[in-house]
Coordinates of C-alpha atoms and ligand atoms in Angstrom, one line a residue:
M194 CA -4.7 41.3 46.0
R195 CA -4.6 37.6 44.9
A196 CA -5.9 37.1 41.4
E197 CA -9.1 35.2 40.6
V198 CA -7.6 32.7 38.3
L199 CA -4.2 30.9 38.2
I200 CA -3.3 29.9 34.7
A201 CA -0.4 27.2 34.7
G202 CA 1.6 27.5 31.5
Q203 CA 1.8 30.2 28.8
G204 CA 1.5 28.2 25.5
L205 CA -1.1 28.8 23.2
A206 CA -3.8 27.6 25.6
G207 CA -2.5 29.7 28.6
T208 CA -1.9 32.9 26.3
L209 CA -5.5 32.8 24.6
L210 CA -7.1 32.2 28.0
A211 CA -5.4 35.0 29.7
W212 CA -6.2 37.3 26.8
E213 CA -9.9 36.5 27.3
L214 CA -9.8 37.0 30.7
E215 CA -8.0 40.3 30.3
K216 CA -10.7 41.6 27.9
A217 CA -13.6 40.2 30.3
G218 CA -11.8 42.1 33.3
V219 CA -11.3 38.9 35.5
S220 CA -7.8 39.1 37.3
F221 CA -5.3 36.4 36.3
L222 CA -2.0 35.4 37.3
I223 CA 0.2 33.0 34.7
R224 CA 3.0 31.0 35.9
D225 CA 5.3 29.5 33.3
P226 CA 9.3 28.9 33.7
G227 CA 9.9 29.5 30.1
H228 CA 9.1 27.8 26.7
A229 CA 11.5 25.2 26.6
G230 CA 9.8 22.2 25.4
S231 CA 6.9 23.8 24.6
A232 CA 4.8 22.5 21.4
T233 CA 3.9 26.1 20.7
A234 CA 7.5 27.2 20.2
A235 CA 8.1 24.4 17.8
A236 CA 4.8 25.1 15.6
A237 CA 4.5 27.0 12.6
G238 CA 1.1 28.3 13.4
I239 CA -0.4 27.0 10.2
I240 CA -4.2 26.8 9.7
N241 CA -5.2 24.5 7.0
P242 CA -8.9 23.7 6.2
V243 CA -8.1 20.3 4.3
T244 CA -5.6 18.0 5.6
G245 CA -4.3 14.3 5.6
R246 CA -3.9 11.7 3.0
R247 CA -7.5 11.2 2.7
L248 CA -8.0 15.0 2.3
V249 CA -10.4 15.8 4.9
K250 CA -11.9 18.9 5.8
A251 CA -10.9 20.2 9.7
W252 CA -13.4 19.6 12.0
R253 CA -15.9 22.7 12.1
F254 CA -13.4 24.9 10.3
E255 CA -16.1 27.2 8.5
E256 CA -17.8 27.6 11.8
L257 CA -14.7 28.4 13.8
R258 CA -12.7 30.5 11.2
P259 CA -14.2 34.1 11.5
L260 CA -14.0 34.2 15.5
V261 CA -10.3 32.8 15.1
A262 CA -9.2 35.4 12.5
E263 CA -10.9 38.1 14.9
T264 CA -9.1 36.8 17.8
W265 CA -5.6 36.8 16.4
R266 CA -6.0 39.9 14.8
E267 CA -7.2 41.9 17.9
L268 CA -4.6 40.2 20.0
G269 CA -1.9 41.3 17.4
E270 CA -3.4 44.8 17.5
A271 CA -3.4 44.8 21.5
L272 CA 0.4 43.7 21.4
G273 CA 1.6 45.9 18.5
V274 CA 2.6 42.9 16.4
R275 CA 1.0 41.4 13.3
L276 CA 0.0 38.0 14.1
W277 CA -2.3 36.8 11.4
R278 CA -1.6 36.4 7.7
E279 CA -4.1 34.8 5.0
M280 CA -2.5 32.1 3.1
R281 CA -3.1 29.4 0.4
V282 CA -2.0 25.8 0.4
R283 CA -0.5 24.4 -2.9
R284 CA -1.2 20.5 -2.0
E285 CA 1.0 18.2 -4.1
F286 CA -0.1 14.6 -4.6
A287 CA 2.2 12.2 -2.7
D288 CA 0.7 9.3 -4.5
D289 CA -2.3 8.0 -6.4
V290 CA -4.3 7.4 -3.0
E291 CA -4.2 11.3 -2.8
R292 CA -4.8 11.8 -6.5
E293 CA -7.9 9.7 -6.3
A294 CA -9.3 11.2 -3.1
W295 CA -9.1 14.6 -4.8
A296 CA -10.9 13.4 -8.3
R297 CA -13.7 11.9 -6.1
K298 CA -14.2 14.8 -3.6
A299 CA -13.7 17.5 -6.3
A300 CA -16.6 15.6 -8.2
T301 CA -19.1 15.8 -5.2
G302 CA -18.1 19.4 -4.1
E303 CA -17.3 17.7 -0.5
L304 CA -14.2 20.3 0.0
A305 CA -16.1 23.4 -1.0
P306 CA -15.5 26.2 -0.5
F307 CA -11.8 25.5 0.2
A308 CA -10.6 23.6 -2.8
G309 CA -9.9 25.4 -5.7
A310 CA -8.3 24.6 -8.9
G311 CA -6.4 21.4 -9.5
D312 CA -4.4 19.4 -12.1
E313 CA -2.7 15.8 -12.0
H314 CA -0.2 17.1 -9.6
G315 CA -2.0 18.9 -7.1
F316 CA -4.6 21.5 -6.3
W317 CA -5.1 24.8 -4.6
I318 CA -6.7 25.1 -0.9
G319 CA -8.1 28.6 0.2
G320 CA -8.9 29.9 3.3
A321 CA -5.7 28.9 5.1
A322 CA -3.8 31.2 7.5
R323 CA -0.5 31.4 9.4
V324 CA -0.1 32.7 13.0
D325 CA 3.0 34.3 14.1
L326 CA 3.3 32.1 17.2
P327 CA 6.7 33.4 18.6
A328 CA 5.7 36.8 18.1
A329 CA 2.4 36.0 20.0
L330 CA 4.3 34.2 22.9
G331 CA 7.1 36.6 23.3
A332 CA 5.0 40.0 23.1
A333 CA 2.1 38.6 25.4
R334 CA 4.7 37.5 28.0
R335 CA 6.4 40.8 28.0
R336 CA 3.2 42.5 28.5
W337 CA 1.8 40.5 31.3
K338 CA 5.4 40.1 33.0
A339 CA 5.4 44.0 32.9
Q340 CA 1.9 44.2 34.4
G341 CA 3.0 41.8 37.2
R342 CA 0.4 39.1 36.0
L343 CA 2.9 36.8 34.9
R344 CA 5.7 34.9 37.2
E345 CA 8.5 33.0 35.7
D346 CA 8.1 29.8 37.6
A347 CA 6.5 26.5 37.7
V348 CA 3.5 25.4 39.5
D349 CA 4.6 22.1 41.3
D350 CA 1.1 21.0 42.3
L351 CA -2.3 22.0 40.8
G352 CA -4.4 20.5 43.2
A353 CA -2.6 22.4 46.1
A354 CA -2.6 25.7 44.2
A355 CA -6.6 25.0 43.8
G356 CA -7.0 26.0 47.4
S357 CA -5.8 29.5 47.0
Y358 CA -7.8 31.0 43.8
R359 CA -11.4 30.7 42.6
L360 CA -10.1 28.7 39.7
V361 CA -6.6 27.2 38.4
V362 CA -6.4 26.0 35.0
D363 CA -4.0 23.5 33.7
C364 CA -2.5 24.9 30.3
T365 CA 0.6 22.9 30.7
G366 CA 0.3 20.8 27.6
A367 CA 2.5 17.5 27.6
A368 CA 4.4 18.5 30.8
G369 CA 2.5 15.8 32.7
G370 CA 4.0 16.7 36.2
V371 CA 1.1 18.6 37.0
H372 CA -1.5 16.3 35.4
A373 CA -2.1 14.2 38.4
A374 CA -5.6 15.8 38.9
F375 CA -6.2 14.6 35.5
D376 CA -4.9 11.2 35.6
G377 CA -8.2 9.8 34.6
V378 CA -7.7 11.4 30.9
P379 CA -6.3 9.3 28.3
W380 CA -3.8 11.5 27.1
E381 CA -2.0 10.6 23.6
F382 CA 1.5 12.2 22.9
S383 CA 3.2 12.7 19.5
K384 CA 6.4 14.3 19.2
G385 CA 7.3 16.6 16.2
D386 CA 10.3 18.4 14.8
T387 CA 10.4 21.4 12.4
L388 CA 13.2 23.3 10.9
E389 CA 13.6 27.1 10.4
L390 CA 15.3 28.0 6.9
G391 CA 16.8 31.0 5.6
V392 CA 15.4 31.1 2.1
E393 CA 14.7 34.1 -0.5
G394 CA 12.0 34.6 -3.0
L395 CA 9.4 32.3 -2.0
A396 CA 5.7 33.4 -2.6
P397 CA 5.0 35.2 0.8
D398 CA 1.1 33.6 0.9
V399 CA 2.0 29.9 -0.5
I400 CA 2.4 27.2 1.7
L401 CA 3.7 24.2 -0.1
N402 CA 2.3 20.7 1.2
R403 CA 3.5 17.2 0.0
R404 CA 3.3 15.2 3.3
I405 CA 6.0 17.8 4.7
W406 CA 4.8 21.5 4.7
I407 CA 6.9 24.5 3.9
A408 CA 5.6 27.8 5.2
P409 CA 7.0 31.1 4.5
A410 CA 7.7 33.6 7.3
E411 CA 9.0 36.7 8.0
Q412 CA 12.5 38.2 7.0
E413 CA 13.2 35.6 4.3
T414 CA 12.5 32.6 6.7
A415 CA 10.3 29.5 6.2
F416 CA 9.4 26.5 8.6
V417 CA 9.4 23.2 7.4
G418 CA 7.8 20.2 9.2
A419 CA 6.5 18.4 10.6
T420 CA 7.4 15.1 11.7
H421 CA 5.0 12.7 13.7
E422 CA 6.4 10.2 16.4
P423 CA 3.4 8.6 18.2
G424 CA 4.2 7.8 21.8
V425 CA 7.3 9.8 22.3
R426 CA 7.3 12.4 24.9
D427 CA 10.9 14.0 24.9
A428 CA 11.0 17.4 23.1
R429 CA 14.7 17.0 22.2
P430 CA 15.5 17.9 18.4
D431 CA 16.4 14.6 16.8
P432 CA 19.2 14.7 14.2
R433 CA 17.5 11.9 12.0
S434 CA 14.4 14.2 11.5
R435 CA 16.6 17.3 10.9
E436 CA 18.1 15.1 8.0
L437 CA 14.5 14.0 6.9
L438 CA 13.2 17.5 6.7
T439 CA 16.3 19.0 5.2
A440 CA 16.0 16.3 2.4
A441 CA 12.3 17.1 2.0
A442 CA 12.9 20.8 1.7
R443 CA 15.6 20.2 -0.9
R444 CA 13.3 18.4 -3.2
M445 CA 10.2 20.6 -2.7
L446 CA 12.5 23.9 -3.3
G447 CA 14.0 22.4 -6.5
G448 CA 17.3 24.0 -7.0
R449 CA 16.7 26.9 -4.5
D450 CA 19.5 27.6 -1.8
F451 CA 18.7 27.4 1.8
T452 CA 20.3 27.3 5.2
V453 CA 18.9 25.7 8.1
R454 CA 18.8 28.4 10.9
A455 CA 17.1 26.4 13.8
H456 CA 16.0 22.8 14.6
R457 CA 13.0 22.6 17.3
A458 CA 10.9 19.9 18.6
G459 CA 7.8 19.7 20.7
V460 CA 5.3 17.1 21.8
R461 CA 1.6 17.3 20.7
V462 CA -1.2 16.2 23.0
N463 CA -4.2 14.5 21.6
L464 CA -7.2 12.5 22.9
P465 CA -8.6 9.4 21.3
D466 CA -11.5 11.1 19.7
K467 CA -9.2 13.7 18.2
R468 CA -11.1 16.6 19.8
P469 CA -9.5 19.2 22.3
V470 CA -10.6 19.4 26.1
A471 CA -12.1 22.4 27.9
G472 CA -13.8 22.3 31.5
L473 CA -14.0 21.8 34.9
H474 CA -12.9 18.7 36.8
P475 CA -16.1 16.8 37.9
T476 CA -15.1 16.5 41.6
R477 CA -13.0 19.6 42.1
P478 CA -14.7 22.4 40.9
R479 CA -11.7 24.8 41.3
L480 CA -9.8 22.9 38.8
G481 CA -9.8 23.2 35.1
V482 CA -8.2 21.9 32.0
F483 CA -7.5 23.3 28.7
G484 CA -5.4 21.2 26.2
A485 CA -5.2 18.3 23.7
L486 CA -4.8 20.9 21.1
G487 CA -3.2 18.3 18.6
A488 CA -1.9 19.7 15.5
R489 CA -4.6 22.4 15.6
G490 CA -3.5 24.6 18.4
A491 CA -3.7 28.0 16.3
L492 CA -7.3 27.1 15.2
W493 CA -8.9 25.8 18.2
A494 CA -7.2 27.6 21.2
P495 CA -9.3 30.9 20.3
W496 CA -12.3 29.0 20.6
L497 CA -11.8 27.1 23.9
A498 CA -10.4 30.5 25.3
R499 CA -13.8 32.2 24.3
Q500 CA -15.7 29.4 26.0
W501 CA -13.8 29.7 29.3
R502 CA -14.5 33.4 29.3
E503 CA -18.2 32.7 28.8
Q504 CA -18.2 30.0 31.1
L505 CA -16.6 32.3 34.1
T506 CA -18.6 35.4 33.3
S507 CA -22.1 34.0 32.1
G508 CA -22.0 30.2 33.5
L509 CA -22.3 29.2 29.9
A510 CA -21.5 25.3 29.5
F511 CA -18.9 24.1 27.3
D512 CA -19.4 22.6 23.9
P513 CA -20.5 19.0 24.7
E514 CA -17.6 17.8 22.1
V515 CA -15.1 19.3 24.2
Q516 CA -16.3 18.8 27.7
S517 CA -14.0 17.4 30.2
G518 CA -16.7 15.1 31.4
R519 CA -16.3 12.9 28.4
F520 CA -13.3 11.1 30.0
L521 CA -13.5 12.2 33.7
R522 CA -16.3 10.6 35.6
S523 CA -17.8 12.1 39.0
Ligands
FAD256 C1 6.4 20.2 15.5 C2 5.1 20.6 15.8 C3 4.4 21.5 14.8 C4 3.2 22.0 15.1 N1 2.6 22.8 14.1 C5 1.4 23.4 14.1 C6 0.9 24.1 13.3 O1 1.6 24.5 12.2 N2 -0.4 24.8 13.3 C7 -1.0 24.4 14.6 O2 -2.1 25.1 14.9 N3 -0.5 23.6 15.6 C8 0.8 23.1 15.4 N4 1.2 22.3 16.2 C9 0.3 21.9 17.5 C10 0.4 23.2 18.5 O3 2.0 23.4 18.6 C11 0.0 22.6 20.0 O4 -1.4 22.3 19.7 C12 -0.2 23.9 20.8 O5 1.1 24.5 20.8 C13 -0.2 23.5 22.4 O6 -0.2 24.5 22.9 P1 -0.3 24.3 24.6 O7 -0.5 25.5 25.4 O8 -1.5 23.4 25.0 O9 1.1 23.6 25.3 P2 2.4 24.1 25.0 O10 2.7 25.0 24.0 O11 3.5 22.8 25.4 O12 2.5 25.1 26.4 C14 2.7 24.5 27.6 C15 3.3 25.4 28.5 O13 3.3 25.2 30.0 C16 4.5 25.5 30.6 N5 4.4 24.7 31.7 C17 4.9 23.3 31.7 N6 4.8 22.7 32.9 C18 4.5 23.6 33.8 C19 4.3 23.9 35.3 N7 4.6 22.8 36.1 N8 4.1 25.0 35.6 C20 3.8 26.1 34.8 N9 4.0 26.0 33.5 C21 4.4 25.0 33.1 C22 5.6 25.1 29.5 O14 6.8 25.9 29.8 C23 4.7 25.8 28.3 O15 5.2 27.1 28.0 C24 2.5 21.7 16.2 C25 3.1 20.8 17.0 C26 4.3 20.6 17.1 C27 5.0 19.4 18.1

């Protein structure tokens, strides 16, 4: 029997959408040729409540965090892997702009409840986390492939596929080739590189952040990243980025020895208002989109996937700030 929903792409968006549909008993088929060039494969899975040079609290962080933590924990249990780790961030000031932003915001309490103790060099951020994205994608892929719910090939034409399913959802990230149906959306792209290091003795729950972050991971590895190249859409690892990240890691790790085990790159997708998108096409109700997760896929994808599930099972409307209708007119 044909599935009700076709999910094109198994990055963060497709994986979380499939998981919500599985829980709701809605039948689905995922099609994804592999993760080469997927943004999720290059990401470190960091969830950080305070970011940027101006030290801004992440949009809706407090509201979303409980749902996000619960979803990742629950998916990890179903897959038999630990996906969610509570972390702290040691944020080092890179210059006086950051130092002054901290002094100002510490005085007004603007970063509460996340900002902790600080000194002239930096401050602590609580409430952060890291999601083991390679484990999530790999284990979910094996599960759904074994169940006959994942096919390892690409969808060539979303519009054509929409004739055969109740709903087809575009979760293809920066792929572009199947975006024809969503041409009116002003997608923006930014390439990023990360390195995987072999390094011993890092505190397992502390992410170091001084423009570049270093996030400890399993088996004496750590991720270093990330570069930002607005407008660049190819996902080939760039040797200049490797040099830049290696030099930053050397500085931040003091005299500690490390080796570079892997170098990855991916393309983030954003929208001009820096919000993600989820919803139906205004004139083609069997087509949907789930994307523009920017640099916050691990935080936003569980929330958007839950909205998709509620839309499909109870007809609930999407949150107005993420609706596709803000860019696509009927
Ligand atoms: C360097 C870097 C570091 C990052 N670090 C973090 C971080 O620490 N924390 C965080 O939350 N976010 C981070 N991000 C952002 C995060 O990676 C993205 O927001 C998220 O992974 C996007 O997920 P996605 O599912 O939309 O797209 P993708 O992960 O790109 O997945 C798209 C999938 O679609 C498939 N596909 C493409 N074309 C087709 C087709 N025609 N048919 C079927 N399938 C197709 C691809 O194979 C791919 O698997 C980072 C991003 C980059 C680039």
